[in-house]
């Protein structure tokens, strides 16, 4: 399933991606994805995910560490972000499109839940209410 969901990973040179072999291969040495790096200071090379970064930074501003956040906090943040309709998706949500392509069961595996449009919160107050 990993290879189906992530056939290619396009990323920056952040420390979380400093060991590509650990991501590209499983523990038995079988390839599960291909990883490629963008050029430094070239966010346009991965433009679509930059929109998500902008949403994340509305909730958790740049310079604020992620250490205090739990996985539950991150899932809540990503549930709100992925429940926000996008013009590029014909005003559908990323969560809706993902579930359409891969199933609701696979979507639920990631801990992301649908948030009603009138309850979406893309501000710092989302995680400060925890």
mmCIF file with all atom_site columns, C-alpha atoms in Angstrom, residues 1-128:
data_model
loop_
_atom_site.group_PDB
_atom_site.id
_atom_site.type_symbol
_atom_site.label_atom_id
_atom_site.label_alt_id
_atom_site.label_comp_id
_atom_site.label_asym_id
_atom_site.label_entity_id
_atom_site.label_seq_id
_atom_site.pdbx_PDB_ins_code
_atom_site.Cartn_x
_atom_site.Cartn_y
_atom_site.Cartn_z
_atom_site.occupancy
_atom_site.B_iso_or_equiv
_atom_site.pdbx_formal_charge
_atom_site.auth_seq_id
_atom_site.auth_comp_id
_atom_site.auth_asym_id
_atom_site.auth_atom_id
_atom_site.pdbx_PDB_model_num
ATOM 1   C CA . UNK A 1 1   ? 0.000   0.000  0.000  1.00 0.00 ? 1   UNK A CA 1
ATOM 2   C CA . UNK A 1 2   ? 2.903   2.366  0.779  1.00 0.00 ? 2   UNK A CA 1
ATOM 3   C CA . UNK A 1 3   ? 4.192   2.116  -2.818 1.00 0.00 ? 3   UNK A CA 1
ATOM 4   C CA . UNK A 1 4   ? 0.704   2.748  -4.167 1.00 0.00 ? 4   UNK A CA 1
ATOM 5   C CA . UNK A 1 5   ? 0.228   5.824  -1.979 1.00 0.00 ? 5   UNK A CA 1
ATOM 6   C CA . UNK A 1 6   ? 3.772   7.187  -2.258 1.00 0.00 ? 6   UNK A CA 1
ATOM 7   C CA . UNK A 1 7   ? 5.398   6.006  -5.520 1.00 0.00 ? 7   UNK A CA 1
ATOM 8   C CA . UNK A 1 8   ? 7.567   9.142  -5.485 1.00 0.00 ? 8   UNK A CA 1
ATOM 9   C CA . UNK A 1 9   ? 8.448   11.499 -2.654 1.00 0.00 ? 9   UNK A CA 1
ATOM 10  C CA . UNK A 1 10  ? 9.578   14.973 -3.667 1.00 0.00 ? 10  UNK A CA 1
ATOM 11  C CA . UNK A 1 11  ? 11.061  16.842 -0.732 1.00 0.00 ? 11  UNK A CA 1
ATOM 12  C CA . UNK A 1 12  ? 13.500  19.459 0.451  1.00 0.00 ? 12  UNK A CA 1
ATOM 13  C CA . UNK A 1 13  ? 16.838  18.816 2.141  1.00 0.00 ? 13  UNK A CA 1
ATOM 14  C CA . UNK A 1 14  ? 15.465  18.921 5.692  1.00 0.00 ? 14  UNK A CA 1
ATOM 15  C CA . UNK A 1 15  ? 17.096  16.721 8.341  1.00 0.00 ? 15  UNK A CA 1
ATOM 16  C CA . UNK A 1 16  ? 14.012  14.479 8.464  1.00 0.00 ? 16  UNK A CA 1
ATOM 17  C CA . UNK A 1 17  ? 14.941  13.317 4.947  1.00 0.00 ? 17  UNK A CA 1
ATOM 18  C CA . UNK A 1 18  ? 18.685  12.879 5.521  1.00 0.00 ? 18  UNK A CA 1
ATOM 19  C CA . UNK A 1 19  ? 18.512  9.073  5.276  1.00 0.00 ? 19  UNK A CA 1
ATOM 20  C CA . UNK A 1 20  ? 16.742  8.375  1.978  1.00 0.00 ? 20  UNK A CA 1
ATOM 21  C CA . UNK A 1 21  ? 17.503  4.647  2.068  1.00 0.00 ? 21  UNK A CA 1
ATOM 22  C CA . UNK A 1 22  ? 15.446  4.262  5.252  1.00 0.00 ? 22  UNK A CA 1
ATOM 23  C CA . UNK A 1 23  ? 12.481  5.767  3.433  1.00 0.00 ? 23  UNK A CA 1
ATOM 24  C CA . UNK A 1 24  ? 12.994  4.219  -0.010 1.00 0.00 ? 24  UNK A CA 1
ATOM 25  C CA . UNK A 1 25  ? 13.469  0.641  1.245  1.00 0.00 ? 25  UNK A CA 1
ATOM 26  C CA . UNK A 1 26  ? 11.628  -1.475 3.810  1.00 0.00 ? 26  UNK A CA 1
ATOM 27  C CA . UNK A 1 27  ? 13.426  -3.444 6.531  1.00 0.00 ? 27  UNK A CA 1
ATOM 28  C CA . UNK A 1 28  ? 13.900  -6.397 4.134  1.00 0.00 ? 28  UNK A CA 1
ATOM 29  C CA . UNK A 1 29  ? 15.600  -4.227 1.512  1.00 0.00 ? 29  UNK A CA 1
ATOM 30  C CA . UNK A 1 30  ? 12.607  -4.082 -0.866 1.00 0.00 ? 30  UNK A CA 1
ATOM 31  C CA . UNK A 1 31  ? 12.108  -0.793 -2.651 1.00 0.00 ? 31  UNK A CA 1
ATOM 32  C CA . UNK A 1 32  ? 8.922   0.932  -1.596 1.00 0.00 ? 32  UNK A CA 1
ATOM 33  C CA . UNK A 1 33  ? 9.342   4.421  -3.108 1.00 0.00 ? 33  UNK A CA 1
ATOM 34  C CA . UNK A 1 34  ? 11.707  6.770  -4.922 1.00 0.00 ? 34  UNK A CA 1
ATOM 35  C CA . UNK A 1 35  ? 12.855  9.953  -3.231 1.00 0.00 ? 35  UNK A CA 1
ATOM 36  C CA . UNK A 1 36  ? 13.956  13.113 -5.026 1.00 0.00 ? 36  UNK A CA 1
ATOM 37  C CA . UNK A 1 37  ? 15.140  16.433 -3.616 1.00 0.00 ? 37  UNK A CA 1
ATOM 38  C CA . UNK A 1 38  ? 14.114  19.892 -4.806 1.00 0.00 ? 38  UNK A CA 1
ATOM 39  C CA . UNK A 1 39  ? 16.741  22.533 -5.346 1.00 0.00 ? 39  UNK A CA 1
ATOM 40  C CA . UNK A 1 40  ? 17.405  24.746 -2.300 1.00 0.00 ? 40  UNK A CA 1
ATOM 41  C CA . UNK A 1 41  ? 15.203  27.856 -2.087 1.00 0.00 ? 41  UNK A CA 1
ATOM 42  C CA . UNK A 1 42  ? 12.942  26.553 -4.882 1.00 0.00 ? 42  UNK A CA 1
ATOM 43  C CA . UNK A 1 43  ? 9.539   25.936 -3.280 1.00 0.00 ? 43  UNK A CA 1
ATOM 44  C CA . UNK A 1 44  ? 7.894   26.286 -6.713 1.00 0.00 ? 44  UNK A CA 1
ATOM 45  C CA . UNK A 1 45  ? 9.305   22.857 -7.560 1.00 0.00 ? 45  UNK A CA 1
ATOM 46  C CA . UNK A 1 46  ? 6.746   21.340 -5.206 1.00 0.00 ? 46  UNK A CA 1
ATOM 47  C CA . UNK A 1 47  ? 4.085   24.001 -5.458 1.00 0.00 ? 47  UNK A CA 1
ATOM 48  C CA . UNK A 1 48  ? 1.016   21.964 -4.564 1.00 0.00 ? 48  UNK A CA 1
ATOM 49  C CA . UNK A 1 49  ? 2.372   20.888 -1.190 1.00 0.00 ? 49  UNK A CA 1
ATOM 50  C CA . UNK A 1 50  ? 3.444   24.470 -0.488 1.00 0.00 ? 50  UNK A CA 1
ATOM 51  C CA . UNK A 1 51  ? -0.262  25.323 -0.164 1.00 0.00 ? 51  UNK A CA 1
ATOM 52  C CA . UNK A 1 52  ? -0.467  22.798 2.677  1.00 0.00 ? 52  UNK A CA 1
ATOM 53  C CA . UNK A 1 53  ? 2.632   24.335 4.263  1.00 0.00 ? 53  UNK A CA 1
ATOM 54  C CA . UNK A 1 54  ? 0.911   27.725 4.193  1.00 0.00 ? 54  UNK A CA 1
ATOM 55  C CA . UNK A 1 55  ? -2.124  26.251 5.960  1.00 0.00 ? 55  UNK A CA 1
ATOM 56  C CA . UNK A 1 56  ? 0.076   24.513 8.525  1.00 0.00 ? 56  UNK A CA 1
ATOM 57  C CA . UNK A 1 57  ? 1.886   27.782 9.257  1.00 0.00 ? 57  UNK A CA 1
ATOM 58  C CA . UNK A 1 58  ? -1.426  29.570 9.821  1.00 0.00 ? 58  UNK A CA 1
ATOM 59  C CA . UNK A 1 59  ? -2.032  27.135 12.678 1.00 0.00 ? 59  UNK A CA 1
ATOM 60  C CA . UNK A 1 60  ? 1.570   26.599 13.842 1.00 0.00 ? 60  UNK A CA 1
ATOM 61  C CA . UNK A 1 61  ? 3.586   29.705 12.886 1.00 0.00 ? 61  UNK A CA 1
ATOM 62  C CA . UNK A 1 62  ? 7.104   29.374 11.528 1.00 0.00 ? 62  UNK A CA 1
ATOM 63  C CA . UNK A 1 63  ? 9.635   29.345 14.332 1.00 0.00 ? 63  UNK A CA 1
ATOM 64  C CA . UNK A 1 64  ? 7.242   27.661 16.747 1.00 0.00 ? 64  UNK A CA 1
ATOM 65  C CA . UNK A 1 65  ? 8.481   24.133 17.534 1.00 0.00 ? 65  UNK A CA 1
ATOM 66  C CA . UNK A 1 66  ? 6.270   21.133 16.871 1.00 0.00 ? 66  UNK A CA 1
ATOM 67  C CA . UNK A 1 67  ? 7.591   19.321 19.952 1.00 0.00 ? 67  UNK A CA 1
ATOM 68  C CA . UNK A 1 68  ? 4.645   20.258 22.207 1.00 0.00 ? 68  UNK A CA 1
ATOM 69  C CA . UNK A 1 69  ? 2.117   18.847 19.742 1.00 0.00 ? 69  UNK A CA 1
ATOM 70  C CA . UNK A 1 70  ? 0.879   15.292 20.086 1.00 0.00 ? 70  UNK A CA 1
ATOM 71  C CA . UNK A 1 71  ? -0.060  13.033 17.183 1.00 0.00 ? 71  UNK A CA 1
ATOM 72  C CA . UNK A 1 72  ? -3.675  13.783 18.093 1.00 0.00 ? 72  UNK A CA 1
ATOM 73  C CA . UNK A 1 73  ? -2.948  17.537 17.655 1.00 0.00 ? 73  UNK A CA 1
ATOM 74  C CA . UNK A 1 74  ? -1.329  16.936 14.266 1.00 0.00 ? 74  UNK A CA 1
ATOM 75  C CA . UNK A 1 75  ? -4.253  14.747 13.153 1.00 0.00 ? 75  UNK A CA 1
ATOM 76  C CA . UNK A 1 76  ? -6.681  17.479 14.214 1.00 0.00 ? 76  UNK A CA 1
ATOM 77  C CA . UNK A 1 77  ? -4.709  20.110 12.302 1.00 0.00 ? 77  UNK A CA 1
ATOM 78  C CA . UNK A 1 78  ? -4.510  17.955 9.180  1.00 0.00 ? 78  UNK A CA 1
ATOM 79  C CA . UNK A 1 79  ? -8.219  17.067 9.442  1.00 0.00 ? 79  UNK A CA 1
ATOM 80  C CA . UNK A 1 80  ? -9.067  20.764 9.269  1.00 0.00 ? 80  UNK A CA 1
ATOM 81  C CA . UNK A 1 81  ? -6.614  21.421 6.435  1.00 0.00 ? 81  UNK A CA 1
ATOM 82  C CA . UNK A 1 82  ? -7.713  18.411 4.396  1.00 0.00 ? 82  UNK A CA 1
ATOM 83  C CA . UNK A 1 83  ? -11.408 19.233 4.896  1.00 0.00 ? 83  UNK A CA 1
ATOM 84  C CA . UNK A 1 84  ? -10.939 22.651 3.297  1.00 0.00 ? 84  UNK A CA 1
ATOM 85  C CA . UNK A 1 85  ? -12.202 22.695 -0.317 1.00 0.00 ? 85  UNK A CA 1
ATOM 86  C CA . UNK A 1 86  ? -9.679  23.653 -2.996 1.00 0.00 ? 86  UNK A CA 1
ATOM 87  C CA . UNK A 1 87  ? -10.340 25.298 -6.366 1.00 0.00 ? 87  UNK A CA 1
ATOM 88  C CA . UNK A 1 88  ? -7.738  22.993 -7.978 1.00 0.00 ? 88  UNK A CA 1
ATOM 89  C CA . UNK A 1 89  ? -9.893  20.028 -6.908 1.00 0.00 ? 89  UNK A CA 1
ATOM 90  C CA . UNK A 1 90  ? -13.095 21.477 -8.399 1.00 0.00 ? 90  UNK A CA 1
ATOM 91  C CA . UNK A 1 91  ? -14.042 22.736 -4.947 1.00 0.00 ? 91  UNK A CA 1
ATOM 92  C CA . UNK A 1 92  ? -13.717 19.273 -3.426 1.00 0.00 ? 92  UNK A CA 1
ATOM 93  C CA . UNK A 1 93  ? -11.621 18.619 -0.342 1.00 0.00 ? 93  UNK A CA 1
ATOM 94  C CA . UNK A 1 94  ? -8.313  16.745 -0.400 1.00 0.00 ? 94  UNK A CA 1
ATOM 95  C CA . UNK A 1 95  ? -9.862  14.227 2.012  1.00 0.00 ? 95  UNK A CA 1
ATOM 96  C CA . UNK A 1 96  ? -12.810 13.612 -0.325 1.00 0.00 ? 96  UNK A CA 1
ATOM 97  C CA . UNK A 1 97  ? -10.528 13.103 -3.341 1.00 0.00 ? 97  UNK A CA 1
ATOM 98  C CA . UNK A 1 98  ? -8.183  10.826 -1.375 1.00 0.00 ? 98  UNK A CA 1
ATOM 99  C CA . UNK A 1 99  ? -11.103 8.680  -0.158 1.00 0.00 ? 99  UNK A CA 1
ATOM 100 C CA . UNK A 1 100 ? -12.452 8.522  -3.704 1.00 0.00 ? 100 UNK A CA 1
ATOM 101 C CA . UNK A 1 101 ? -9.115  7.298  -5.058 1.00 0.00 ? 101 UNK A CA 1
ATOM 102 C CA . UNK A 1 102 ? -8.039  4.992  -2.232 1.00 0.00 ? 102 UNK A CA 1
ATOM 103 C CA . UNK A 1 103 ? -11.164 4.387  -0.059 1.00 0.00 ? 103 UNK A CA 1
ATOM 104 C CA . UNK A 1 104 ? -12.474 5.815  3.187  1.00 0.00 ? 104 UNK A CA 1
ATOM 105 C CA . UNK A 1 105 ? -10.850 2.931  5.081  1.00 0.00 ? 105 UNK A CA 1
ATOM 106 C CA . UNK A 1 106 ? -7.380  3.881  3.887  1.00 0.00 ? 106 UNK A CA 1
ATOM 107 C CA . UNK A 1 107 ? -8.107  7.534  4.660  1.00 0.00 ? 107 UNK A CA 1
ATOM 108 C CA . UNK A 1 108 ? -9.218  6.677  8.194  1.00 0.00 ? 108 UNK A CA 1
ATOM 109 C CA . UNK A 1 109 ? -5.981  4.741  8.761  1.00 0.00 ? 109 UNK A CA 1
ATOM 110 C CA . UNK A 1 110 ? -4.159  8.096  8.837  1.00 0.00 ? 110 UNK A CA 1
ATOM 111 C CA . UNK A 1 111 ? -6.394  9.437  11.624 1.00 0.00 ? 111 UNK A CA 1
ATOM 112 C CA . UNK A 1 112 ? -7.798  12.222 9.460  1.00 0.00 ? 112 UNK A CA 1
ATOM 113 C CA . UNK A 1 113 ? -11.487 12.967 9.898  1.00 0.00 ? 113 UNK A CA 1
ATOM 114 C CA . UNK A 1 114 ? -13.949 15.084 7.939  1.00 0.00 ? 114 UNK A CA 1
ATOM 115 C CA . UNK A 1 115 ? -14.626 18.515 9.457  1.00 0.00 ? 115 UNK A CA 1
ATOM 116 C CA . UNK A 1 116 ? -17.822 20.295 8.434  1.00 0.00 ? 116 UNK A CA 1
ATOM 117 C CA . UNK A 1 117 ? -17.065 23.397 6.344  1.00 0.00 ? 117 UNK A CA 1
ATOM 118 C CA . UNK A 1 118 ? -18.603 25.760 8.900  1.00 0.00 ? 118 UNK A CA 1
ATOM 119 C CA . UNK A 1 119 ? -16.375 24.304 11.653 1.00 0.00 ? 119 UNK A CA 1
ATOM 120 C CA . UNK A 1 120 ? -13.015 24.470 9.864  1.00 0.00 ? 120 UNK A CA 1
ATOM 121 C CA . UNK A 1 121 ? -10.462 26.453 11.841 1.00 0.00 ? 121 UNK A CA 1
ATOM 122 C CA . UNK A 1 122 ? -7.197  27.356 10.125 1.00 0.00 ? 122 UNK A CA 1
ATOM 123 C CA . UNK A 1 123 ? -5.894  29.654 12.859 1.00 0.00 ? 123 UNK A CA 1
ATOM 124 C CA . UNK A 1 124 ? -3.555  29.338 15.843 1.00 0.00 ? 124 UNK A CA 1
ATOM 125 C CA . UNK A 1 125 ? -6.582  29.025 18.115 1.00 0.00 ? 125 UNK A CA 1
ATOM 126 C CA . UNK A 1 126 ? -7.219  25.478 16.800 1.00 0.00 ? 126 UNK A CA 1
ATOM 127 C CA . UNK A 1 127 ? -4.383  23.936 18.832 1.00 0.00 ? 127 UNK A CA 1
ATOM 128 C CA . UNK A 1 128 ? -4.388  26.492 21.629 1.00 0.00 ? 128 UNK A CA 1
#
